[in-house]
mmCIF file of C-alpha atoms and ligand atoms in Angstrom:
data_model
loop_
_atom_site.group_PDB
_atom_site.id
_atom_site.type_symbol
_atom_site.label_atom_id
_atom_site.label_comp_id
_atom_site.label_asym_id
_atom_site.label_seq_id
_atom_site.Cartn_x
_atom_site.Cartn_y
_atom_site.Cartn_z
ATOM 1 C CA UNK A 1 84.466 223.795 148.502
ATOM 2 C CA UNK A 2 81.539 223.886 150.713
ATOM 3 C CA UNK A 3 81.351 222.101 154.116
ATOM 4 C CA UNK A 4 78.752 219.853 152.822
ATOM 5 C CA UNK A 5 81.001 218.982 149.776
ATOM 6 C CA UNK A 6 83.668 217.824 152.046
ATOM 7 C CA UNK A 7 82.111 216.114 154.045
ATOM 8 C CA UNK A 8 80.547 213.870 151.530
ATOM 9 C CA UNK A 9 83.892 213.453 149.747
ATOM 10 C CA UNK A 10 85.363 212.931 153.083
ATOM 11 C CA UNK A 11 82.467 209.983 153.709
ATOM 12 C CA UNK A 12 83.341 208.738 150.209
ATOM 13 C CA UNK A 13 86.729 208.202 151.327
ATOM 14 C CA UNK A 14 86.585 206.755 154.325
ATOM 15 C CA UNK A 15 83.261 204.435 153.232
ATOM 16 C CA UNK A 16 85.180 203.195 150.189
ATOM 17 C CA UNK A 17 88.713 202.942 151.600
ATOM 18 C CA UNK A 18 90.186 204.316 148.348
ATOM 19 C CA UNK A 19 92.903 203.737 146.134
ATOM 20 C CA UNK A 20 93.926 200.301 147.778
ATOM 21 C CA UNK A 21 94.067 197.821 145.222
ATOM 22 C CA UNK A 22 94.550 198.160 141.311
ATOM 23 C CA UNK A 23 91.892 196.370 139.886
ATOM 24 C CA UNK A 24 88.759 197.669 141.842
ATOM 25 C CA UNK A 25 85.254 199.160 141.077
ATOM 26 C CA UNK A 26 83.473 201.087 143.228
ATOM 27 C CA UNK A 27 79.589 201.258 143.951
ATOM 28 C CA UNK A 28 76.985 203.286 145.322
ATOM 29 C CA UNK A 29 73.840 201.636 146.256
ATOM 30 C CA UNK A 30 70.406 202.323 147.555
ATOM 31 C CA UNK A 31 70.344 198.306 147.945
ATOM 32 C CA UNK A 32 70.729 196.765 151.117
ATOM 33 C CA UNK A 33 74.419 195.036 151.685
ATOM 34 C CA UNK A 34 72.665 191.542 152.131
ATOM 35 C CA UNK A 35 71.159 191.770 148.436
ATOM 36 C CA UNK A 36 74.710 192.703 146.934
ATOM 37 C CA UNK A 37 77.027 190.912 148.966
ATOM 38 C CA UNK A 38 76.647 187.476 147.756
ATOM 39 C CA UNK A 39 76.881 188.747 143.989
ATOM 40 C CA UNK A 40 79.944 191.280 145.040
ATOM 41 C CA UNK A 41 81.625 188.135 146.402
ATOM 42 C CA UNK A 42 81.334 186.156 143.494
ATOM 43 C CA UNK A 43 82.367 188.746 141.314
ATOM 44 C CA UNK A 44 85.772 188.926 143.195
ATOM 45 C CA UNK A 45 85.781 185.670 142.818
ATOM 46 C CA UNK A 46 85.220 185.270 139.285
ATOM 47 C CA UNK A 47 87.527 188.677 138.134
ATOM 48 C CA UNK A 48 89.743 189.365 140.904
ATOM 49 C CA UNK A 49 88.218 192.151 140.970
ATOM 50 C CA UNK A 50 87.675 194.169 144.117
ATOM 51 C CA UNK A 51 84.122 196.107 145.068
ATOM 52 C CA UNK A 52 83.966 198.510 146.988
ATOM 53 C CA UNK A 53 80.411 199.124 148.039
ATOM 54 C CA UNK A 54 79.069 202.799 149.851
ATOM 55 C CA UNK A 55 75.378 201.804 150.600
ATOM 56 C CA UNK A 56 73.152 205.073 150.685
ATOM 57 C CA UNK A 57 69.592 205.722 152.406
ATOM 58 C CA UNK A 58 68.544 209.029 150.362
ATOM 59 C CA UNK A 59 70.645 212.001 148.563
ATOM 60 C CA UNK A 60 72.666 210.018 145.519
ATOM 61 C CA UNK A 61 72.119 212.050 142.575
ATOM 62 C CA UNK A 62 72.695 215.201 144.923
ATOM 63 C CA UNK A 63 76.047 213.648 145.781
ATOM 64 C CA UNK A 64 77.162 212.344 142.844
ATOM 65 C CA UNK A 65 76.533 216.224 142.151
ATOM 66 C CA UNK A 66 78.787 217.647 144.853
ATOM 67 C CA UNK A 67 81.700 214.669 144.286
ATOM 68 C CA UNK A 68 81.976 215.627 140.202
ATOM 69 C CA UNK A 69 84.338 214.396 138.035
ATOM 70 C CA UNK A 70 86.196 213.535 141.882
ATOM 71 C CA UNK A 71 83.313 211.044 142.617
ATOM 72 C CA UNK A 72 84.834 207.099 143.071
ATOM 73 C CA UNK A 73 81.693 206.188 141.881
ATOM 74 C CA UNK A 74 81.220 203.633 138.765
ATOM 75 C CA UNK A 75 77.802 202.080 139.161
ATOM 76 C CA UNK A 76 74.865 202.665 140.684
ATOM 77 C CA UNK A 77 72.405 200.408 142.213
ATOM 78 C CA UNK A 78 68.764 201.524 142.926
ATOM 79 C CA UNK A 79 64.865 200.069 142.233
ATOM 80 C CA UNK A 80 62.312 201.959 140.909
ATOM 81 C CA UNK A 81 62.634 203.457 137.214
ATOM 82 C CA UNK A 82 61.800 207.236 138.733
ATOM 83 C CA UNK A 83 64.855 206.663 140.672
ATOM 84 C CA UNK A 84 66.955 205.512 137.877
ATOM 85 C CA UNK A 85 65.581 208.159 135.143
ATOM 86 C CA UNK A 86 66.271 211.374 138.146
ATOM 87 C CA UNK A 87 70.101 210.017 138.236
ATOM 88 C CA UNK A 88 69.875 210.357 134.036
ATOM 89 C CA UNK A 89 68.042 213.211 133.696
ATOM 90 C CA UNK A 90 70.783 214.677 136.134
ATOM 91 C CA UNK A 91 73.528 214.175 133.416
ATOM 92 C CA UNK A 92 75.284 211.787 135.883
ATOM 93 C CA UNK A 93 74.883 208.577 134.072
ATOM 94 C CA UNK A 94 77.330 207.438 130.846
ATOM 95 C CA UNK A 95 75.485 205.090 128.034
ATOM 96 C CA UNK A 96 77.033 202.082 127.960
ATOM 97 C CA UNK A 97 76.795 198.752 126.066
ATOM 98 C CA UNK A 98 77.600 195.219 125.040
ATOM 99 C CA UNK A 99 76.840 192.376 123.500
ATOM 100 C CA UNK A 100 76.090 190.215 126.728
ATOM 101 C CA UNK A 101 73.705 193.490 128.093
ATOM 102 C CA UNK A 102 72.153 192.869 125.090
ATOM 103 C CA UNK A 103 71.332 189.508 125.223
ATOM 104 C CA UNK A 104 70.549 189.254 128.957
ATOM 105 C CA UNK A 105 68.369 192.457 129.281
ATOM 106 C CA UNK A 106 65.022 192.288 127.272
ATOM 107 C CA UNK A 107 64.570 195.668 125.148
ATOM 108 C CA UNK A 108 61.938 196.638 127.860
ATOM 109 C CA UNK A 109 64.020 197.045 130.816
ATOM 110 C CA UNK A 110 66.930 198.866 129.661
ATOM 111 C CA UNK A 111 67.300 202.480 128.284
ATOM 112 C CA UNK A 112 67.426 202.527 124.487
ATOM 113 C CA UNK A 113 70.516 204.889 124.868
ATOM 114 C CA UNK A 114 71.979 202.822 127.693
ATOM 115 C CA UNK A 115 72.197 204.645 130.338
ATOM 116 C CA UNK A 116 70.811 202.287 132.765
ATOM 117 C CA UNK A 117 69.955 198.391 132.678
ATOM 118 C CA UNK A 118 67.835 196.099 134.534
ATOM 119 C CA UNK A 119 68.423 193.828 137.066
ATOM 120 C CA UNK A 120 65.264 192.295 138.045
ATOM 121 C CA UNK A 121 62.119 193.026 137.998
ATOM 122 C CA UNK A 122 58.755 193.247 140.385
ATOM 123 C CA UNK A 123 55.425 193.603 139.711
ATOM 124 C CA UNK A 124 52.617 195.760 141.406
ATOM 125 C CA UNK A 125 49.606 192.829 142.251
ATOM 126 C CA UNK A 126 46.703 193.244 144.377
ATOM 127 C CA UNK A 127 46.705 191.732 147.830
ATOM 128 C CA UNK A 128 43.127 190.420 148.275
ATOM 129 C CA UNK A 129 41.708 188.885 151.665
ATOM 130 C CA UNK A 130 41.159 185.108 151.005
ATOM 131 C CA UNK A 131 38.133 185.598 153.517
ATOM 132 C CA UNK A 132 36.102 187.903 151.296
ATOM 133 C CA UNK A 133 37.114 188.124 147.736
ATOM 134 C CA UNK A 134 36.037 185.444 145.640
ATOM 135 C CA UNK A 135 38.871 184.049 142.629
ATOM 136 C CA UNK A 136 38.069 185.937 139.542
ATOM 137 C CA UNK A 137 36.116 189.259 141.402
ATOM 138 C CA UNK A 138 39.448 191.603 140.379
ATOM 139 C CA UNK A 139 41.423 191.006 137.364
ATOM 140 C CA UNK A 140 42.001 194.551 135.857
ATOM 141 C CA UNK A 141 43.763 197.551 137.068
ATOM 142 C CA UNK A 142 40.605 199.737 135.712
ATOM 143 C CA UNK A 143 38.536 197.043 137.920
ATOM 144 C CA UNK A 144 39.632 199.218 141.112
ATOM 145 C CA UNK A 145 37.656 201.909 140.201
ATOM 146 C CA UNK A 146 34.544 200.053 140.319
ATOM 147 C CA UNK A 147 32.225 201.390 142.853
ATOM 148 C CA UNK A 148 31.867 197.754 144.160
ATOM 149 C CA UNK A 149 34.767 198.473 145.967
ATOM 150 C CA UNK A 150 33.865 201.375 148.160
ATOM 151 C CA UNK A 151 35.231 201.532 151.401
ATOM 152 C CA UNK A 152 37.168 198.154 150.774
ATOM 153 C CA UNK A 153 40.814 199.412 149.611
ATOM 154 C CA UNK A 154 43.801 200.081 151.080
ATOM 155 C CA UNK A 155 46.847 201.619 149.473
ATOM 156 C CA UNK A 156 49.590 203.569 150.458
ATOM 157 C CA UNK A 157 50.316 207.076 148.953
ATOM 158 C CA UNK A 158 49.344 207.773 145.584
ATOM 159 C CA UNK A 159 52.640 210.140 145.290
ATOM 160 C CA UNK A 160 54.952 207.285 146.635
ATOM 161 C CA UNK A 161 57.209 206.690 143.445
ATOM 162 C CA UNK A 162 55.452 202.741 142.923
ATOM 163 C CA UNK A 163 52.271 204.096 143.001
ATOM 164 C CA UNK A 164 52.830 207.234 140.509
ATOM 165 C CA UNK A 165 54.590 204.616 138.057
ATOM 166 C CA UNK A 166 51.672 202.422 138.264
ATOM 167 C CA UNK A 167 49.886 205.561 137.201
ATOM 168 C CA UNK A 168 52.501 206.227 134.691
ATOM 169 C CA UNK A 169 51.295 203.183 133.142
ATOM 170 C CA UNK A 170 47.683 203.710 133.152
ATOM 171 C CA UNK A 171 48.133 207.250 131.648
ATOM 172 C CA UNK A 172 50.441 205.306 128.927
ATOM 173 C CA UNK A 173 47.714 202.954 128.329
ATOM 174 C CA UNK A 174 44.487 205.420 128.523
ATOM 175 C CA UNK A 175 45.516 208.591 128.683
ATOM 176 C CA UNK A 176 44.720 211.720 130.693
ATOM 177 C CA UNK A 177 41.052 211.649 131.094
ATOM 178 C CA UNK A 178 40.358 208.435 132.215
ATOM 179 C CA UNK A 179 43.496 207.855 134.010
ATOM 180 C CA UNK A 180 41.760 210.907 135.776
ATOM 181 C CA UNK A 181 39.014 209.211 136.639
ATOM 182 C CA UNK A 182 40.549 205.968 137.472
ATOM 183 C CA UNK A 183 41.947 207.710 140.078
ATOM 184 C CA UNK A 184 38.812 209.329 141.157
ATOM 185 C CA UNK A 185 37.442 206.361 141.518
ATOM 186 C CA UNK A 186 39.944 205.091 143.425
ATOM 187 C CA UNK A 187 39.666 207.683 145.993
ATOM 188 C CA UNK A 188 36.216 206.767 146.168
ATOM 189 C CA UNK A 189 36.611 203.433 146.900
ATOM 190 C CA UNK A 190 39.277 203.985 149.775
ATOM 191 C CA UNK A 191 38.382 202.283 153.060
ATOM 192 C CA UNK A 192 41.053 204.862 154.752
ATOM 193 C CA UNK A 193 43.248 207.553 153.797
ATOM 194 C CA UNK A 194 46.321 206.359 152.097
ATOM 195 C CA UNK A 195 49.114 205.953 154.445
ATOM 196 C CA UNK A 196 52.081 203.465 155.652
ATOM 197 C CA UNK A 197 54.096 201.319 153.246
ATOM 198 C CA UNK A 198 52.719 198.410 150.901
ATOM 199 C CA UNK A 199 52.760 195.839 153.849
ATOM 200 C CA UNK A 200 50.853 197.723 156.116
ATOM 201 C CA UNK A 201 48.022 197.554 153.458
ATOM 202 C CA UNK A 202 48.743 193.630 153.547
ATOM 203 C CA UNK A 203 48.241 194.295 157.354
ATOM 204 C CA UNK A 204 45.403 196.524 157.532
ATOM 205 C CA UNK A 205 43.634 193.219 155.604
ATOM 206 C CA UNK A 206 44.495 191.102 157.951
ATOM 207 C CA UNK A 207 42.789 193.598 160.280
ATOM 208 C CA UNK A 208 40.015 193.658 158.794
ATOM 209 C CA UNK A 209 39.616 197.399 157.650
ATOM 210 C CA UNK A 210 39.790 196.758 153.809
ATOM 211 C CA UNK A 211 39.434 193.993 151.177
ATOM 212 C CA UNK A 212 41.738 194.627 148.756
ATOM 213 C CA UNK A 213 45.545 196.327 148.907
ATOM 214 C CA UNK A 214 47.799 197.695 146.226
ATOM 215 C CA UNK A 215 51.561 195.931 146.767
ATOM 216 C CA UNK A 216 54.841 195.061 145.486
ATOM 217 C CA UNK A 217 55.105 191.051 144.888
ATOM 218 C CA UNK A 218 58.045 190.698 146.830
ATOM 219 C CA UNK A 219 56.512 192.466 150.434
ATOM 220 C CA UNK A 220 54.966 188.663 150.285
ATOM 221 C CA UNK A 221 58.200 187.399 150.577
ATOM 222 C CA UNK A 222 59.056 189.295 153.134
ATOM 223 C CA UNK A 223 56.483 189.111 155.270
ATOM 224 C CA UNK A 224 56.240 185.140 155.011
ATOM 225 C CA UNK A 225 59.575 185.324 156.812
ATOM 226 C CA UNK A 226 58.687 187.832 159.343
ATOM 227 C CA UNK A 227 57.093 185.819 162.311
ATOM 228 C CA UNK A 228 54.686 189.065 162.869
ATOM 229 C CA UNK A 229 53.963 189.492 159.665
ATOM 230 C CA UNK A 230 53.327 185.894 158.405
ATOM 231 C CA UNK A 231 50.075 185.881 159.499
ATOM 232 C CA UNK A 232 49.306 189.232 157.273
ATOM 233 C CA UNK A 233 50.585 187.177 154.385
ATOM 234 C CA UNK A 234 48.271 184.154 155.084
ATOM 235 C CA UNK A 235 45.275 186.112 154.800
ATOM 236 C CA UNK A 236 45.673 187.634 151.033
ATOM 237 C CA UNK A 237 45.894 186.329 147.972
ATOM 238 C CA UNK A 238 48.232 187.357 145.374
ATOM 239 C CA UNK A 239 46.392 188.351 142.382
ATOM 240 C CA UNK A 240 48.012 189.857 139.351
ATOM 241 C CA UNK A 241 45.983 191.781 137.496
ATOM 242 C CA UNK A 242 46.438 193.387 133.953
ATOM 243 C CA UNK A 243 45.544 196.488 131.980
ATOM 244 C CA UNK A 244 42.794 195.826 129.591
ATOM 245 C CA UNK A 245 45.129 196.372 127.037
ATOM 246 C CA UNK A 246 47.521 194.968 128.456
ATOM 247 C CA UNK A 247 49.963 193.307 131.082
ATOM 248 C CA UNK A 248 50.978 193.288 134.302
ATOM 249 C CA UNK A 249 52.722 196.166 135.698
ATOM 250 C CA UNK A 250 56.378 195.659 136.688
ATOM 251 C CA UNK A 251 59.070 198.436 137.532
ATOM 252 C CA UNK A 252 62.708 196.941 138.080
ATOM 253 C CA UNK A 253 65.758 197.341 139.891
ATOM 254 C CA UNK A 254 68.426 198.554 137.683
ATOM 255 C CA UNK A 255 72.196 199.853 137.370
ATOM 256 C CA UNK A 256 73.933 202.459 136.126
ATOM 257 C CA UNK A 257 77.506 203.391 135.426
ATOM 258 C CA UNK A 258 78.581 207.047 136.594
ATOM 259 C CA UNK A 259 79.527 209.795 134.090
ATOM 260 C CA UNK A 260 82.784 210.040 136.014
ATOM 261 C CA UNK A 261 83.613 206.622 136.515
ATOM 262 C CA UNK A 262 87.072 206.281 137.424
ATOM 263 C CA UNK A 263 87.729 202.548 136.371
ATOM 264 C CA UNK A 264 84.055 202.162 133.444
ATOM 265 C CA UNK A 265 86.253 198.509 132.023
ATOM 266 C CA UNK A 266 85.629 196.991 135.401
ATOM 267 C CA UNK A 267 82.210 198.583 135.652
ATOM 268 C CA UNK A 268 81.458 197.320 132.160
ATOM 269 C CA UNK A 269 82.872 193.507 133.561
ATOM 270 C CA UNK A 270 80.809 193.834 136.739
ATOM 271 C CA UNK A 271 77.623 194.897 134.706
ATOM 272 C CA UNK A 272 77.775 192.118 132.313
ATOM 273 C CA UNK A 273 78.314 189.822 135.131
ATOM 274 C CA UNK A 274 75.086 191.264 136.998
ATOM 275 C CA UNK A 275 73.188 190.395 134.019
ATOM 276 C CA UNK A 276 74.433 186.826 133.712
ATOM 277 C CA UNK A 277 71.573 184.362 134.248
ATOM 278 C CA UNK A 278 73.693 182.965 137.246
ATOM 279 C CA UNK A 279 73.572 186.517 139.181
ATOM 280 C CA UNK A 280 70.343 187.452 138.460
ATOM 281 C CA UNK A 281 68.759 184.430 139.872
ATOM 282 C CA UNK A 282 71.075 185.362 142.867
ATOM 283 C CA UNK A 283 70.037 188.758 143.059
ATOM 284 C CA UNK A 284 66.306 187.725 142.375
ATOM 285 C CA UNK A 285 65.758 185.346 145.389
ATOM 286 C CA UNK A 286 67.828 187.855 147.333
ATOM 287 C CA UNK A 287 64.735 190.184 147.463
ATOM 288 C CA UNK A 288 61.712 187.820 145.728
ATOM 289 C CA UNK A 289 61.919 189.699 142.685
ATOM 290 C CA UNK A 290 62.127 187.871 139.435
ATOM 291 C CA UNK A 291 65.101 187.523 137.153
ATOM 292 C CA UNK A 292 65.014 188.762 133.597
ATOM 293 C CA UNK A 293 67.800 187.421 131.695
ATOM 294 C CA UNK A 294 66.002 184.805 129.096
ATOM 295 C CA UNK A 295 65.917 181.286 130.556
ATOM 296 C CA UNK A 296 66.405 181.997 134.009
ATOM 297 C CA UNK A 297 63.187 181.250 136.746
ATOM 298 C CA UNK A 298 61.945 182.294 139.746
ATOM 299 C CA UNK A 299 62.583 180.755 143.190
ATOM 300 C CA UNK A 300 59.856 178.477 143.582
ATOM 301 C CA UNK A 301 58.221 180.536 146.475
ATOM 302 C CA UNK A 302 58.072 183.221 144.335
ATOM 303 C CA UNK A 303 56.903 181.264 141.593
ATOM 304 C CA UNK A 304 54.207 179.844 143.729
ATOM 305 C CA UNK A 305 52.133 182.860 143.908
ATOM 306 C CA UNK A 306 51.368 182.385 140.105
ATOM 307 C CA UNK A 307 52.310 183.193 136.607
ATOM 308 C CA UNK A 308 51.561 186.585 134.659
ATOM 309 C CA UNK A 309 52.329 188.440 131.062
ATOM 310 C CA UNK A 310 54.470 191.901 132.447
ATOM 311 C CA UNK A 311 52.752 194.958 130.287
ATOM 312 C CA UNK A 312 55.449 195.587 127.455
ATOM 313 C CA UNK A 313 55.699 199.356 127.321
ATOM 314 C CA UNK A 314 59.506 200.282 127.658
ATOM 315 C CA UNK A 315 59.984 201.332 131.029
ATOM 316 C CA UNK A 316 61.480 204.828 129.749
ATOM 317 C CA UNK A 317 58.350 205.511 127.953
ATOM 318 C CA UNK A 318 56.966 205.580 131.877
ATOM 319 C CA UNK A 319 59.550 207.426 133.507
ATOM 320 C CA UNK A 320 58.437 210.126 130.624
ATOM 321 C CA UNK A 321 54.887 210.392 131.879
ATOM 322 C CA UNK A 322 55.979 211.008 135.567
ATOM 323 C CA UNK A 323 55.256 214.185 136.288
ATOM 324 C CA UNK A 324 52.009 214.176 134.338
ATOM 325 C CA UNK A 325 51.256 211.203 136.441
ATOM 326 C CA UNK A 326 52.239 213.055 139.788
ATOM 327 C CA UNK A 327 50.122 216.460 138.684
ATOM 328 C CA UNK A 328 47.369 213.936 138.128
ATOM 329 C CA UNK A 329 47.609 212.476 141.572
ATOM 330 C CA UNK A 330 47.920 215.784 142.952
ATOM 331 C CA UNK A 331 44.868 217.157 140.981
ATOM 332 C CA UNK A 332 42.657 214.672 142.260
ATOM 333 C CA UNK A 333 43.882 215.051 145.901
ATOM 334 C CA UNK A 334 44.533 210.982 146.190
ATOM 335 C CA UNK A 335 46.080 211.213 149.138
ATOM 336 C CA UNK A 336 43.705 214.306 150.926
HETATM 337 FE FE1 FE B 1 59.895 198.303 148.197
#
């Protein structure tokens, strides 16, 4: 066993506490504890059952690869369907079901096998200064290639896994050529090179260097309850625009149960419970994301930024076009 290996089996350990208590289920996330906490504790409370959480900041398919058929792991928790698709294509993942997954997750969020499932889901808007562009000036994806945008976006870079999922789509939706030149025209239109994350596009608004910024929804969450970053917030609008043929482009946060997984009933217990209108509106306001399951809402803040029809390609269909999407983006030197 390599050093690295046992170290990361002896952080396993120690993180998860193991084999304490007979009905447990253990979790690796990429989620912060203050998302999964308040739907961990309610799970206990519901099932008895204990979770044992190891919260990760990079390298989970590559351990999941060193632990094996040793790893605690039952489920994983990450956003982003790249993210989700790299621990499947890895062979990690086991495809699971149920009746409740079924009814809770819409066919477009989940993996037709069932290997993964999501959560909730966001969608990638355009921040647009309230100052200097007028309602109804941007309403497509395909619009931000206009050259009446030159010098007046901001986005952060084009290889950053939202941004090549975004592209993802547009390939999905127009294929190679144009989704070339969408991106082309893009470049063109860039007030700056692309750099920092999605708020500091929301920032770099507020600062008067560019009109419009590509985002997540939920960054306006967050930064309306950031005292610095509130006043970035108060200078965009949230527009959500569509593909032509389209909708709006979402990507989710999703979970996964482990090849390996020592105790998969509880993991099965814990996923239906995740999907459970009651959790996901939990989870949802957690992060101002919006909840899937059918009948459940947004929190009214999120709500309040308006309403919009999510694109319906199956999510797997884009984590397919990836790395066309990425040798695009790198063709076209987006980021250079
Ligand atoms: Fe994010």
């Amino acid at each position: 066993m390599s050093l690295a290996t046992k170290l990361s089996l002896g952080l396993a350990a120690c993180t998860l506490a193991l084999p304490a208590f007979a009905e447990e289920v253990n979790l690796y996330s990429y989620r912060q504890p203050e998302l999964l906490k308040p739907l961990t504790d309610a799970f206990t409370a519901e099932t008895g059952i204990k979770v044992n959480v190891a919260y990760l900041q990079k390298g989970m398919v590559e351990r999941l690869q060193a632990e094996g058929a040793r790893s605690p792991a039952d489920l994983v928790f990450t956003v982003d369907i790249s993210r989700l698709h790299s621990i499947v294509d890895a062979g990690l993942t086991q495809p699971v079901t149920s009746e409740t997954l079924k009814a809770n997750v819409p066919a477009a969020y989940h993996d037709p096998d069932g290997n993964w499932w999501g959560l909730t889901t966001r969608a990638r808007i355009i921040y647009a200064s309230k100052e200097r562009v007028a309602d109804g000036e941007i309403t497509t994806y395909e619009g931000l290639a206009d050259p009446k945008w030159k010098g007046r976006i901001c986005t952060r870079s084009g290889t950053h896994a939202y941004n090549v999922a975004l592209t993802s789509a547009m390939l999905h939706h127009h294929g190679e050529d144009a989704t070339k030149a969408w991106l082309e025209g893009i470049k063109a239109n860039l007030a700056r090179k692309p750099q920092g994350n999605d708020r500091a596009q929301v920032k770099a608004i507020w600062a008067g260097e560019c009109d419009i910024a590509i985002g997540n929804t939920y960054y306006m969450g967050n930064m309306l309850a950031d005292e610095e970053q509130k006043a970035w917030a108060e200078s965009v609008n949230v527009l959500f625009p569509k593909f032509e043929s389209g909708g709006t482009h979402v990507n989710i946060s999703g979970v996964a149960m482990t090849k390996s997984a020592p105790n998969p009933e509880n993991a099965l217990k814990m996923m239906n419970f995740l999907t459970s209108p009651k959790a996901q509106e939990i989870y949802a306001l957690g992060n101002f994301e919006y909840p899937i399951a059918p009948g459940t809402k947004a929190d009214p803040l999120v709500a309040s930024w308006g309403s919009f029809e999510a694109d319906s390609v199956n999510l797997m269909d884009l984590a397919k076009l990836r790395k066309d999407a990425i040798k695009l983006i790198e063709t076209v030197d987006f980021d250079g």
